[in-house]
GROMACS .gro file of N, CA, C and O in nm:
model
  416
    1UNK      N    1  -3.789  -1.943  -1.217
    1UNK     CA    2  -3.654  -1.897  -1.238
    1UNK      C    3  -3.570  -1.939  -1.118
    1UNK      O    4  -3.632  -1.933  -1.012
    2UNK      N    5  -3.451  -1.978  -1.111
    2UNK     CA    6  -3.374  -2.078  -1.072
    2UNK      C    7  -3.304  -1.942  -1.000
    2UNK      O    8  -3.299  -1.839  -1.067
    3UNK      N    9  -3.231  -1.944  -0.810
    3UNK     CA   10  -3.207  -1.841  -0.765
    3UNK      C   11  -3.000  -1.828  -0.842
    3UNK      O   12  -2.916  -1.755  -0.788
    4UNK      N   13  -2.973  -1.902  -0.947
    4UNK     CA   14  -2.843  -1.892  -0.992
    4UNK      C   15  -2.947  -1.767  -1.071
    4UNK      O   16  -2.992  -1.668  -1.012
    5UNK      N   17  -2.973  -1.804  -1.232
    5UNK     CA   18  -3.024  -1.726  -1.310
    5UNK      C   19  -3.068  -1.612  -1.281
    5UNK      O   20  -3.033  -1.518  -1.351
    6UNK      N   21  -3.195  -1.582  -1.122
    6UNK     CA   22  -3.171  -1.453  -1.079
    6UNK      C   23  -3.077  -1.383  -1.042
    6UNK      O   24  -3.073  -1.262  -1.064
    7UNK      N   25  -3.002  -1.437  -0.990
    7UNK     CA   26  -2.861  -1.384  -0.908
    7UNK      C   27  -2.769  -1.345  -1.085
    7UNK      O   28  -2.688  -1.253  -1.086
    8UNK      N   29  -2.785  -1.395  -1.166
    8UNK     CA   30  -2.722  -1.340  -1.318
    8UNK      C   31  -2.744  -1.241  -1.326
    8UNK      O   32  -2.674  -1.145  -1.295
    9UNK      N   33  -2.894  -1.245  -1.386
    9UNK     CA   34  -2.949  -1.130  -1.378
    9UNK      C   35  -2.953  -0.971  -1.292
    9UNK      O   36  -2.965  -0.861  -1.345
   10UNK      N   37  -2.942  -0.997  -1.165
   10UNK     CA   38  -2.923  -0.904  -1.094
   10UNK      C   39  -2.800  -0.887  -1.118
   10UNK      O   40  -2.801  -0.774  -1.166
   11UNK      N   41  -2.679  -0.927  -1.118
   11UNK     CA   42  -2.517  -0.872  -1.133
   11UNK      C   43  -2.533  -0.786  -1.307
   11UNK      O   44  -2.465  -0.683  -1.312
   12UNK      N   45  -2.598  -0.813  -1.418
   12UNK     CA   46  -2.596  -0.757  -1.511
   12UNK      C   47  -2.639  -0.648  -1.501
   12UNK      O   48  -2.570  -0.548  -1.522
   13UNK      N   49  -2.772  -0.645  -1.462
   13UNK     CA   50  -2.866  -0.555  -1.398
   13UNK      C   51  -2.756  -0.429  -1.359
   13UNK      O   52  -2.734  -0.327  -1.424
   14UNK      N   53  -2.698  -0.471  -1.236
   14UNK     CA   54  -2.619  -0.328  -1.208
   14UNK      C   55  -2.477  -0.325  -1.260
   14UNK      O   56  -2.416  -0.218  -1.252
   15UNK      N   57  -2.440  -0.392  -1.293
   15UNK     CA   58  -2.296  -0.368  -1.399
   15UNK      C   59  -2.342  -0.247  -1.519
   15UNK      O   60  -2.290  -0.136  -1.527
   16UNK      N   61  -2.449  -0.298  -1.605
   16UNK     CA   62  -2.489  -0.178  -1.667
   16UNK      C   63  -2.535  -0.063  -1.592
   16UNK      O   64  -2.485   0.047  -1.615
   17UNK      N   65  -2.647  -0.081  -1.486
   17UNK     CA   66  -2.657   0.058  -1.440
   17UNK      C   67  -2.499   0.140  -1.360
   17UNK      O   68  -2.495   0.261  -1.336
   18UNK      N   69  -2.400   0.059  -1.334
   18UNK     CA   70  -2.303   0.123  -1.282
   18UNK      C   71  -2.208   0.180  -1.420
   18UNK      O   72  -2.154   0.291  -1.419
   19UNK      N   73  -2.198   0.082  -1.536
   19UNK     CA   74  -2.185   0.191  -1.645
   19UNK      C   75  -2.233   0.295  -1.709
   19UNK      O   76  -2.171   0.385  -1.765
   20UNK      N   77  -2.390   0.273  -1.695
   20UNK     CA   78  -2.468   0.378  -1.719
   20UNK      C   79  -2.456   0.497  -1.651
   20UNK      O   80  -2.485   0.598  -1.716
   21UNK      N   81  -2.417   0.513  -1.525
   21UNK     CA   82  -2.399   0.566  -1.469
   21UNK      C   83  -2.295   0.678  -1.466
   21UNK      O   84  -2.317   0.795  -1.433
   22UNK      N   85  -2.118   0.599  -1.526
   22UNK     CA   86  -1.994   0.687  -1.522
   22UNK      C   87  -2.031   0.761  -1.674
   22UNK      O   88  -1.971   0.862  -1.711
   23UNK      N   89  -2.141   0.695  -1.759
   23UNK     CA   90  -2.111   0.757  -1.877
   23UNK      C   91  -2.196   0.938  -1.818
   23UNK      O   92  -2.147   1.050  -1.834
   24UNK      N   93  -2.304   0.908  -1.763
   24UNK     CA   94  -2.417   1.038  -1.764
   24UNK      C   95  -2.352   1.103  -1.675
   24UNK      O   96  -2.377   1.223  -1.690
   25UNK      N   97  -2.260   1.080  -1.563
   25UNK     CA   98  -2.164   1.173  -1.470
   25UNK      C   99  -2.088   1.198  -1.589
   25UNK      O  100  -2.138   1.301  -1.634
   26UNK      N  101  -1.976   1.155  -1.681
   26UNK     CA  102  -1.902   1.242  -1.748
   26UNK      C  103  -1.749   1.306  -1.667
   26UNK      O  104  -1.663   1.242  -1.606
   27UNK      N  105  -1.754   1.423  -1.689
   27UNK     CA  106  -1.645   1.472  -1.640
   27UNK      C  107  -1.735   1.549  -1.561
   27UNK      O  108  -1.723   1.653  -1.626
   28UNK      N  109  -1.830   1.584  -1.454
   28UNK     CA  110  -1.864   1.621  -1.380
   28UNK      C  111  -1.814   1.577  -1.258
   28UNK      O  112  -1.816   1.662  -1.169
   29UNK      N  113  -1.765   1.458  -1.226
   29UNK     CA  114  -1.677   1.463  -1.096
   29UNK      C  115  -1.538   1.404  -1.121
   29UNK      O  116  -1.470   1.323  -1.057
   30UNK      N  117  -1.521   1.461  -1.216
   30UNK     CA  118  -1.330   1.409  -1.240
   30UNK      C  119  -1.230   1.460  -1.154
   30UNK      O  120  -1.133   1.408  -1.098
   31UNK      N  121  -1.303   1.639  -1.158
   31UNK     CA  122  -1.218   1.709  -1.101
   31UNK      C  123  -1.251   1.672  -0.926
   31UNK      O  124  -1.168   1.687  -0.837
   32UNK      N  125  -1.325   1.645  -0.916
   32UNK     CA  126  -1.329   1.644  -0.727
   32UNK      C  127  -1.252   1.454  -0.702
   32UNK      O  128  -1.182   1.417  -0.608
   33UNK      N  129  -1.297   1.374  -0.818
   33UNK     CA  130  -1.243   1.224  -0.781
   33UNK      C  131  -1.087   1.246  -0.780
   33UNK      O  132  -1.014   1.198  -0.694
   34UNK      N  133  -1.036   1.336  -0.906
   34UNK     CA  134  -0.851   1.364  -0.873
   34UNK      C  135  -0.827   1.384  -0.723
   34UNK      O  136  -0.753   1.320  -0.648
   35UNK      N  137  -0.920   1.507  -0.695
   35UNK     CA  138  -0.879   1.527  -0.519
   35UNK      C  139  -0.872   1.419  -0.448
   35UNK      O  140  -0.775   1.372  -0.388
   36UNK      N  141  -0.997   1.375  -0.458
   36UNK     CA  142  -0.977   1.270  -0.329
   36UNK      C  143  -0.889   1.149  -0.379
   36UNK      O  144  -0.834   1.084  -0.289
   37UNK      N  145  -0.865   1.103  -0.532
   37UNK     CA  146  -0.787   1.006  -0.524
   37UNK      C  147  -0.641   1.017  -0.435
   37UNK      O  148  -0.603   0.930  -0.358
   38UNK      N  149  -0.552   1.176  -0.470
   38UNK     CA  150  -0.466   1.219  -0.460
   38UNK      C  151  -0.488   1.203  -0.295
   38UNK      O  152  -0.417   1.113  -0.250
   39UNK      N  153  -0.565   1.266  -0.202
   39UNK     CA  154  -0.591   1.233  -0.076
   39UNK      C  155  -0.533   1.122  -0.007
   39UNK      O  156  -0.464   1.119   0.094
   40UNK      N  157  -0.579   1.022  -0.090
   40UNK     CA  158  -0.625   0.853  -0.082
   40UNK      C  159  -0.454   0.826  -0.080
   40UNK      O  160  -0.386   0.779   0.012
   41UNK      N  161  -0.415   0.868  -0.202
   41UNK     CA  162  -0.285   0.804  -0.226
   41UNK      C  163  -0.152   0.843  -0.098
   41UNK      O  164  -0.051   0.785  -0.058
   42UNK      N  165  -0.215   0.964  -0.069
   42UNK     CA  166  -0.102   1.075   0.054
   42UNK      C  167  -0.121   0.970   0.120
   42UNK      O  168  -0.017   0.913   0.150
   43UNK      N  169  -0.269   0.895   0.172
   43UNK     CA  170  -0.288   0.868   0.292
   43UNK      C  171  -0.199   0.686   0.310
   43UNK      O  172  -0.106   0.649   0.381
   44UNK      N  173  -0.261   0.635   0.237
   44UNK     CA  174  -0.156   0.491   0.210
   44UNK      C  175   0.009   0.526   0.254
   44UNK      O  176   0.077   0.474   0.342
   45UNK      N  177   0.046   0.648   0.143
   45UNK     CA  178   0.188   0.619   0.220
   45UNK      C  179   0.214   0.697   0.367
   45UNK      O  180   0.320   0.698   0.431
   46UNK      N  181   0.125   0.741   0.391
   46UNK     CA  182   0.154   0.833   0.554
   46UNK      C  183   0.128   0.635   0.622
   46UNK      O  184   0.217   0.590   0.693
   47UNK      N  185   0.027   0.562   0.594
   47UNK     CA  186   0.033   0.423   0.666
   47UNK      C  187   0.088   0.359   0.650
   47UNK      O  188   0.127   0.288   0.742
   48UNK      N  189   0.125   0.342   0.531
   48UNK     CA  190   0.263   0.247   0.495
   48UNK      C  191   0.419   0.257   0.585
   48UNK      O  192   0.487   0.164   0.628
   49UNK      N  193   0.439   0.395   0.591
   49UNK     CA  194   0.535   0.424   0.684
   49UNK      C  195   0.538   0.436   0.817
   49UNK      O  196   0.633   0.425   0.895
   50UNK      N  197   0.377   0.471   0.842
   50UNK     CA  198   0.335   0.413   1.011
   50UNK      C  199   0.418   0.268   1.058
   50UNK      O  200   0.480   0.234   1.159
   51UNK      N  201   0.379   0.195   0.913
   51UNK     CA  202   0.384   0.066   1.001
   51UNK      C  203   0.499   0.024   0.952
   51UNK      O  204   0.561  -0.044   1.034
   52UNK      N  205   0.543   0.035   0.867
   52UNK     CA  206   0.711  -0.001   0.833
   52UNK      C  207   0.787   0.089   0.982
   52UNK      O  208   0.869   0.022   1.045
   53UNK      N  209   0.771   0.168   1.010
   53UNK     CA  210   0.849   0.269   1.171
   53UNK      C  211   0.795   0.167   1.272
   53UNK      O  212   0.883   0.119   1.345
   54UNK      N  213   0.675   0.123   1.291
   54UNK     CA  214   0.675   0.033   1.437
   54UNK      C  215   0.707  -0.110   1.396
   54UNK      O  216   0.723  -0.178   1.497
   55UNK      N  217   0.721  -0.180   1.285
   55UNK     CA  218   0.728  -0.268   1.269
   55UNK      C  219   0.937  -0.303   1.268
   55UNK      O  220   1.002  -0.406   1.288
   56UNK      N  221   0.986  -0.130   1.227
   56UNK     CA  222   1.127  -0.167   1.248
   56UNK      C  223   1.182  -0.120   1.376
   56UNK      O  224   1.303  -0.105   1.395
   57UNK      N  225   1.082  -0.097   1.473
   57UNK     CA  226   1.144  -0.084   1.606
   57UNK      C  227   1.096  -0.163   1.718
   57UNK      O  228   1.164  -0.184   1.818
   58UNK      N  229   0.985  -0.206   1.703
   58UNK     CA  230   0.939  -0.322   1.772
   58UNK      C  231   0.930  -0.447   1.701
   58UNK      O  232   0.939  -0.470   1.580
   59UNK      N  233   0.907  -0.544   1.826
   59UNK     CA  234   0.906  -0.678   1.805
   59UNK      C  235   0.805  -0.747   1.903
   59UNK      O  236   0.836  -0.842   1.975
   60UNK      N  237   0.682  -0.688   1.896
   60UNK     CA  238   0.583  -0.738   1.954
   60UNK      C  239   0.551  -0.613   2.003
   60UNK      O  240   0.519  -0.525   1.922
   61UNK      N  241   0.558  -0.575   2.193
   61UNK     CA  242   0.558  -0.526   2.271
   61UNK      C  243   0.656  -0.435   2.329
   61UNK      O  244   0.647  -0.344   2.412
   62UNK      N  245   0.770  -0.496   2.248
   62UNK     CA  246   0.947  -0.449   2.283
   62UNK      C  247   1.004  -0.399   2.211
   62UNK      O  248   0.963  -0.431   2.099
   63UNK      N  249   1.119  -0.302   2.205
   63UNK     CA  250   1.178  -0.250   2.137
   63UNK      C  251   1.229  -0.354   2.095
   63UNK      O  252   1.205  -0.449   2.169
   64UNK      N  253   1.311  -0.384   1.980
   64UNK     CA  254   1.391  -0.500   1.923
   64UNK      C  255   1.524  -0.509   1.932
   64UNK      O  256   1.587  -0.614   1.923
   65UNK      N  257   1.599  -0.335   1.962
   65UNK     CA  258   1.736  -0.383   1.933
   65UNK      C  259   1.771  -0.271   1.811
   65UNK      O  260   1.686  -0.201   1.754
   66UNK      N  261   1.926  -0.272   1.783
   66UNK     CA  262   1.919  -0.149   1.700
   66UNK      C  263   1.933  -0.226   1.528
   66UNK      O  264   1.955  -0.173   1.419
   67UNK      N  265   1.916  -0.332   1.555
   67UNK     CA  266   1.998  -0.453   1.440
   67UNK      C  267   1.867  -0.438   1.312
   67UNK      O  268   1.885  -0.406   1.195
   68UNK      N  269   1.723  -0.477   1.384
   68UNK     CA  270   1.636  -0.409   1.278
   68UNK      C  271   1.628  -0.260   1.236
   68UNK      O  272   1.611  -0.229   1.118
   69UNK      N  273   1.639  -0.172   1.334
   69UNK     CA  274   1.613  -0.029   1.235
   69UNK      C  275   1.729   0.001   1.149
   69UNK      O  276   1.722   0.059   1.040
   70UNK      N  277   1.811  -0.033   1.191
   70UNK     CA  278   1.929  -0.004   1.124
   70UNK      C  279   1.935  -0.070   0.935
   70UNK      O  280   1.971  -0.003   0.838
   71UNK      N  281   1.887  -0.221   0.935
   71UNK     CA  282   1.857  -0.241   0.846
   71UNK      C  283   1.713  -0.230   0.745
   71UNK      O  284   1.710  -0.260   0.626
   72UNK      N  285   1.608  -0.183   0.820
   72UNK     CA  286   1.535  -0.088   0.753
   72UNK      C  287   1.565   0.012   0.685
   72UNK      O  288   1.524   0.045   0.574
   73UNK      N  289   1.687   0.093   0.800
   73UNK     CA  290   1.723   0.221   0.729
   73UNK      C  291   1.754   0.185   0.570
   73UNK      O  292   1.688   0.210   0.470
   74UNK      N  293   1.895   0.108   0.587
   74UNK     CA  294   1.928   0.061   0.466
   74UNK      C  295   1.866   0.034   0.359
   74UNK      O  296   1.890   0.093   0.254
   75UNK      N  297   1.768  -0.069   0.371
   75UNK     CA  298   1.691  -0.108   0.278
   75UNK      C  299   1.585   0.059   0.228
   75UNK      O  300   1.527   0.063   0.120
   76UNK      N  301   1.582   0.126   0.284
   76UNK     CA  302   1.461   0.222   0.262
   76UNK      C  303   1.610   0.364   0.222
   76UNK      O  304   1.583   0.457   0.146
   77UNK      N  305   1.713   0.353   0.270
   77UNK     CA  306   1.814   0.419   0.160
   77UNK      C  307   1.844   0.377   0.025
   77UNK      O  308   1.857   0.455  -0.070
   78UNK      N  309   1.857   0.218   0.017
   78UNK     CA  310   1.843   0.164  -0.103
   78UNK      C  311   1.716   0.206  -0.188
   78UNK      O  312   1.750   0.258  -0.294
   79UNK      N  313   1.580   0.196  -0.170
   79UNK     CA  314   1.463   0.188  -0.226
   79UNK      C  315   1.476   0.347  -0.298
   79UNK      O  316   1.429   0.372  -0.409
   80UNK      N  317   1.562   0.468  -0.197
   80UNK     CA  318   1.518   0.585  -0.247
   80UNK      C  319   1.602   0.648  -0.339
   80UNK      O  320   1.584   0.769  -0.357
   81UNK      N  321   1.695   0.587  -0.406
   81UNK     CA  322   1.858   0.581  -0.476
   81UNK      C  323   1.771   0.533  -0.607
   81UNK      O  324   1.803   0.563  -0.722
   82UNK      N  325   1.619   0.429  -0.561
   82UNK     CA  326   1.567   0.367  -0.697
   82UNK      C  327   1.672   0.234  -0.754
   82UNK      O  328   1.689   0.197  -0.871
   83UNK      N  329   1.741   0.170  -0.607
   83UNK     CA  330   1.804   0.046  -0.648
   83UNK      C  331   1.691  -0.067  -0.659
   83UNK      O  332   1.586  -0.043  -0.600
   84UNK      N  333   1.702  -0.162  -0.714
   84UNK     CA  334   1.580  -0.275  -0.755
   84UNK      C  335   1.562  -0.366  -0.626
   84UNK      O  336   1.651  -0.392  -0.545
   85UNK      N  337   1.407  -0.419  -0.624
   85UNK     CA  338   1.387  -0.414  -0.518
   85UNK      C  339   1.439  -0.541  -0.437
   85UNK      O  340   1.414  -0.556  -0.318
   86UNK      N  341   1.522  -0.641  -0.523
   86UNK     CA  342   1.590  -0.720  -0.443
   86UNK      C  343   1.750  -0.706  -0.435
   86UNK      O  344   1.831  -0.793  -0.404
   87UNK      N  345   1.769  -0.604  -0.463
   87UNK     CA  346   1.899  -0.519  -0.397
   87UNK      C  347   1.846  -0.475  -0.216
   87UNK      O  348   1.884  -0.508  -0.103
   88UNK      N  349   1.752  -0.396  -0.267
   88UNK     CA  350   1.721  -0.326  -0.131
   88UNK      C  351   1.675  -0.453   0.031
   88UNK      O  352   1.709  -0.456   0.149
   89UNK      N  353   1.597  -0.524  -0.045
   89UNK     CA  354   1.583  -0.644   0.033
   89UNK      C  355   1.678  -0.686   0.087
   89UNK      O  356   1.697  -0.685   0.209
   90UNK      N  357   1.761  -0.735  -0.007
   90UNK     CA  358   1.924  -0.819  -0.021
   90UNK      C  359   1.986  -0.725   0.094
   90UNK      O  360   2.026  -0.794   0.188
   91UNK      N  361   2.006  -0.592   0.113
   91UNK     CA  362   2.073  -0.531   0.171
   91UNK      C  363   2.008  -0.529   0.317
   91UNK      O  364   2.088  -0.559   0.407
   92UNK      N  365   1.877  -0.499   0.356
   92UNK     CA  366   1.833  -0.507   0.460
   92UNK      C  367   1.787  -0.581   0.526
   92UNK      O  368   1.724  -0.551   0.627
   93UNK      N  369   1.807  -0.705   0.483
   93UNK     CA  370   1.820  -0.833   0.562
   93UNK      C  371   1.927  -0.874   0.565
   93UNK      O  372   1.947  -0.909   0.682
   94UNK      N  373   2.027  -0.895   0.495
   94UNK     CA  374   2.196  -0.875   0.549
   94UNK      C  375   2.248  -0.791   0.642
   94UNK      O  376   2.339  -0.825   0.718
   95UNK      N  377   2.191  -0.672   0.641
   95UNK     CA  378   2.290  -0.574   0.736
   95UNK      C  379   2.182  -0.594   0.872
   95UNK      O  380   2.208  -0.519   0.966
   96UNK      N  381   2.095  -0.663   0.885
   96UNK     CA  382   2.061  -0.697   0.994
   96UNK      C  383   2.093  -0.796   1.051
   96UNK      O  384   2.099  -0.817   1.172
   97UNK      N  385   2.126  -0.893   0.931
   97UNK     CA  386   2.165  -1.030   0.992
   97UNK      C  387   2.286  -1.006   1.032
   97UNK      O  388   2.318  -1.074   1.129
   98UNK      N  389   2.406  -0.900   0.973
   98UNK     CA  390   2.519  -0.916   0.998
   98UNK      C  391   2.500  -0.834   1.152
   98UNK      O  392   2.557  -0.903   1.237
   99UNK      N  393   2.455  -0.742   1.197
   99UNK     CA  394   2.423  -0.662   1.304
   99UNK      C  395   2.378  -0.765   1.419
   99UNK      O  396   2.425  -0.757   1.532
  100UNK      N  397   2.272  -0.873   1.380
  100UNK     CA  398   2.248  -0.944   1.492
  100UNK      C  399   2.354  -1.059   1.528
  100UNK      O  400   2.332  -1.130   1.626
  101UNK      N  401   2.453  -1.075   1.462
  101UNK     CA  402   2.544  -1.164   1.435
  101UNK      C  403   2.643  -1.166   1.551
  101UNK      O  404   2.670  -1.259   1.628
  102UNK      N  405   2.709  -0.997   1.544
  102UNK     CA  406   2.734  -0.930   1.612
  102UNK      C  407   2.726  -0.874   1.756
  102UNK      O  408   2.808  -0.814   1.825
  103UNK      N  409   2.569  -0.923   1.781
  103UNK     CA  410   2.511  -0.880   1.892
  103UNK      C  411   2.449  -0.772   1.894
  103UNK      O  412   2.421  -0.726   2.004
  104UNK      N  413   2.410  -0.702   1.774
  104UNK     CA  414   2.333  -0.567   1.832
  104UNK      C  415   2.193  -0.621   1.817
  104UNK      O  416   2.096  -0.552   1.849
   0.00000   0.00000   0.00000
C-alpha cells in the first residue's frame, strides 16, 4: 500500500470517527459549547479593538499624530450608524488624509 492511499485512508478513518462522534455527543454539550462559543466571540472583539486602539495611535514605536485617531474615530462612528463599509472606509481615510494635509 502506497504511503498516498494510506494517508486516504487515515483522513477517512477520522472524518467518520469525528462524525461519529458529534452524532453520540448529541446535545450533551450544546449547552456548555454556546458558553464558550459566546466567550470566544466577547473575546475576538475585546482584540479586535485592542489592536484597532494601538494601531490608531501609534505608528511603530510613536505616537502618530492626532490625524490617524481622529480618522479612526470617524470611520468606527460610521461603522456604528451601520453605514456600508466603504462609506466608513471612504470617510476614514479622507478625514485623515484631509487632517494630514493640514498638518495634524
Amino acid at each position: 500500500m502506497s504511503a498516498v492511499v494510506a494517508a486516504g485512508l487515515l483522513l477517512a478513518l477520522g472524518t467518520y470517527a469525528t462524525r461519529r462522534l458529534g452524532v453520540e455527543l448529541g446535545g450533551r454539550v450544546l449547552g456548555r459549547a454556546a458558553q464558550v462559543e459566546q466567550l470566544l466571540e466577547q473575546g475576538v472583539v475585546a482584540l479586535l479593538i485592542a489592536v484597532t486602539a494601538s494601531a490608531a495611535v501609534y505608528d511603530g514605536a510613536a505616537p502618530d499624530g492626532w490625524a490617524r485617531p481622529v480618522g479612526v474615530g470617524l470611520a468606527l462612528g460610521a461603522a456604528a450608524v451601520r453605514a456600508p463599509l466603504v462609506v466608513s472606509v471612504l470617510l476614514g481615510a479622507g478625514a485623515t488624509a484631509l487632517l494630514r494635509l493640514l498638518g495634524l
